[in-house]
Every structure is written in C-alpha cells, then in structure tokens.
Amino acid sequence: MSLEIRNISKTYKKFLSRKPPLEAVKQVSFTIGEGQIYALLGPNGAGKSTIIKMIAGLIMPSSGSVLFNGRDLTQGQAHYKELSAILEGTRNVYWRLTPLENLHYFANLRGISSHSIKDRVTELLTFLEIEGKKKNQSQHLSRGMLQKLALASALITNPRILLLDEPTLGLDVGSARRIKEMIRHLAKEEGRIILLTTHQMDLVEELADRVGIIRQGKLVVEGSLSELKAIFKSNIYKFKVRGRFRIPAVWKSKYEAVMLAEHEDSTEFELDCKNAAGVYAVVADLKKSGKDILSMGRVVEDLEEIFLRVLEKGDNQK
C-alpha cells in the first residue's frame, strides 16, 4: 500500500489581469509507504496546504497525478473514502453541532451508519479527553478541544491515509503528547499512511520517517533525518582545552570562532573549520601553543538548522 504524488502542479490564472499566472506548486513528487509518516515542511505560502488540498481532492491539480495503490485519485471520487484530513484551523468541524453529532455526521457522510461506529465514537472521545464535552455545542469548546475534535472527525471513518495539517496547533503539552502517541500508533501499529505538515520541528524529529522541504512551490530536498543531516553536515566543531585560553583574533575572522564557556581549569569554544584542512590547522595551532585538547567534536545540526539553511540558500539565489 502506498500513496504516490507524481509531478503535481497547481497554477492559478489571474482573470481580468495581465499579470502572469501564479504557480503555487511546481512538479512535486514523493511517495509515502504503508506505516510511514512523511513530514512536508516549508515557510508560509510555500505550497504545503495546496498540496494537501490536491491530495484530498478539494482542488484539482493543473497537471500530475495522486496515486493510491496505483489508482489515480484525480480521476474519480471512489477511492477518496480511504482518506481523511485535518486542515489547519479546525475547518473540518461544524461549530453548531456537538462533538457527538460531528462524529456521526462525518461517518454518515461517508456512508457509515451511526450504529456501526457507536463504540468507535466512545473510544475516540475518551482517548482525546473530550467525552465530558460531547453534548456541548462545538462553538463553545476551547481551541485545543476543537483541534482534538478535528482529529476525531478525521479518524471516525478509519481511513488508510491521513493528511494532518498542523495537528497539534493550539494544544497544551499533555494533549499534544497524546496526539503524538496516537499518530505514531496509527502509522507503526496500524499501518496508516500519514502526511504531516507542521512548523514544530521537535514533532517532526520525533515522528517522521522521511522529510521533504518545499520552497516557492518546489520540493528542494527530501530524505530521512539521517540523510538530511549527512547532506547538510557542517564543519562546526566544539573544542574543550585545558586551562584558560584566549581565542586568537585570526580565528574570529577566519573560522568565526566564539567563546562558549570559561572555567577555572578549562575553556570551551566553537568554530567553523570550513573543511578537513581547517580542522587539522586548528589542532596544529593548539598543539603549537602548548594547549592540551580535552575534547573535540563536530556539532550535529538539528532539523531546524537544516530547514533554515535550505531557506537561506534559496533566498541567496534570488
């Protein structure tokens, strides 16, 4: 079982205007396998939500295909029953209905009887801690409660594909943790295909099997977290030397060296050695000055740093 996004594009023509058409998404391709969580990252306006809406069938691609098990979802509606989505801003919740009514409504909309989901409704409302509010009008719920109800509404039909746009937005720490546990369980234990968009990098590092970064409508880099860290491996090193040590002025200009900590018996600093030759040169300089190296190691960048470097690279190419 897999979801394949094949060269999808979306162009919006500007009617009654001489301005060129807006290319919101440009030839994006990626595949999500059974039991995988794929995180699609990008700044606001990059095209993430447009991609989710095209996969969900809310808007049609200008070109390209969305394939589920080899069947093109853009050519008919039958297979969209396998799919559910949370759109940012809890837009898949009807505010005048109660949580209980919302779940029954969304199940009935997919042709599933209320009687057959009775146990499932109770299970979801209890797990997401909204059982006590199940008969309150949804418009009176807090933002966090609405977000959990949106997830319950997406899950009530037991979909094989889940599209999650900012699923933990507005949640407190405890509620966000429960949502993360559920997302992990749905993928790893139940084999669901999950596409996740978020600005919370810790959520991605915790959950995602693969990551794609989109910029100005294009997928510019893709891979597992370990692959991305290897691609964007830096030459920033952290050193700890015995005794007090003053960073040479030439290091500040050549290696952007910065002091991290000064102790009575040691000094810690960080610098960008640029390449392997730079590392050997710094080590040689320290030995020449008679300083014992207590420890040294490459600084491993986290996903947030990688993300910012990708965006910065794009800005510099403009």
Steps between C-alpha positions, in 0.01 A plus 500: 500500500642841407407856416695641208501868413621518141602833345202696631477869422243768570478823304245771574408718207432863580181598325461850363866564571812521287712359778649154436328195655598407855686168521413386853644147464759396240559138398504349852555126539539273803377163626373392843499130578280299733568586863708806412475857626614756244555858618462777243669818621519851362438866586153652482387527139739232374217277373456242779128552553441507123667158471284361781184637337596342166559163665171530687313583180393846617672659202615335179864506389579693184715201406636183657344212691417385853524120507376272777607141439552591137152652453478864407287684758469802271296294250209413732361529851463133600839463663478823700306294756842367603614848600434756773659834581546758773527846350666778697251700700263210584311552177363145502279566802146639486474746786123480551517123548616328818813279491273196504296634207813594308635145515172347390462759225843431349447125520156524335649723230723207400209256502579351842203445730484657845434160658825350364721777647348514848801338670747689283342834599533422870858380454610816316321745732648329805856473367502864388347612830191669356244248631384749763420760231338264249156668525623861505476707183843494339508879471533514880806272513854628550746510208675192635173308534403595144834376370449164671146480364636568150731201537216282631287604200781399265546163672135399539490342151815293568689639195813340352646841413518792745590853395588701810549876463634634833334225712632626836437870440355668809535195726645495850804280567297204629250503214776540241676195644183291470458608138862405428448161661190444287673605176792265572261215586292555184811474282711238674234272647216541251697566181335831406658732245548842661595833343584761762558874464610705798731779612589303816837345420507294821180327385661414166822372661294283732261353242611529139653218296572733209506878458444717194572873501299712257597851398307722258292206383795268431619199698865598545629224728369167628623210711506340843623711791836322494531556123421871534751539780763330283419728203520815708785384721682804632864543594420679824705348783485543875833489686583473868860574601681487832540827688414854396517579130449817300368450146748643244363796304577323172269212600213741551525626143608176332290245693233718667621367835287575808561443868250261663621472860801585716568287807784511751665196346368498142364705211232409245460662159339433165614577147421425137804318365353515144658165401730220618809712435359762735454244777863384468621863497312584822630187675855583386467858631380376839789254528746772397366724778546216752127451568373152585177410318263341751225437245395597150207405279290604207180685591206306355234734370138437587214507249421864570851605400480290183163653416632854546808426290282372213290817511805723529656329198185572300495866606863542395418364154232763433 
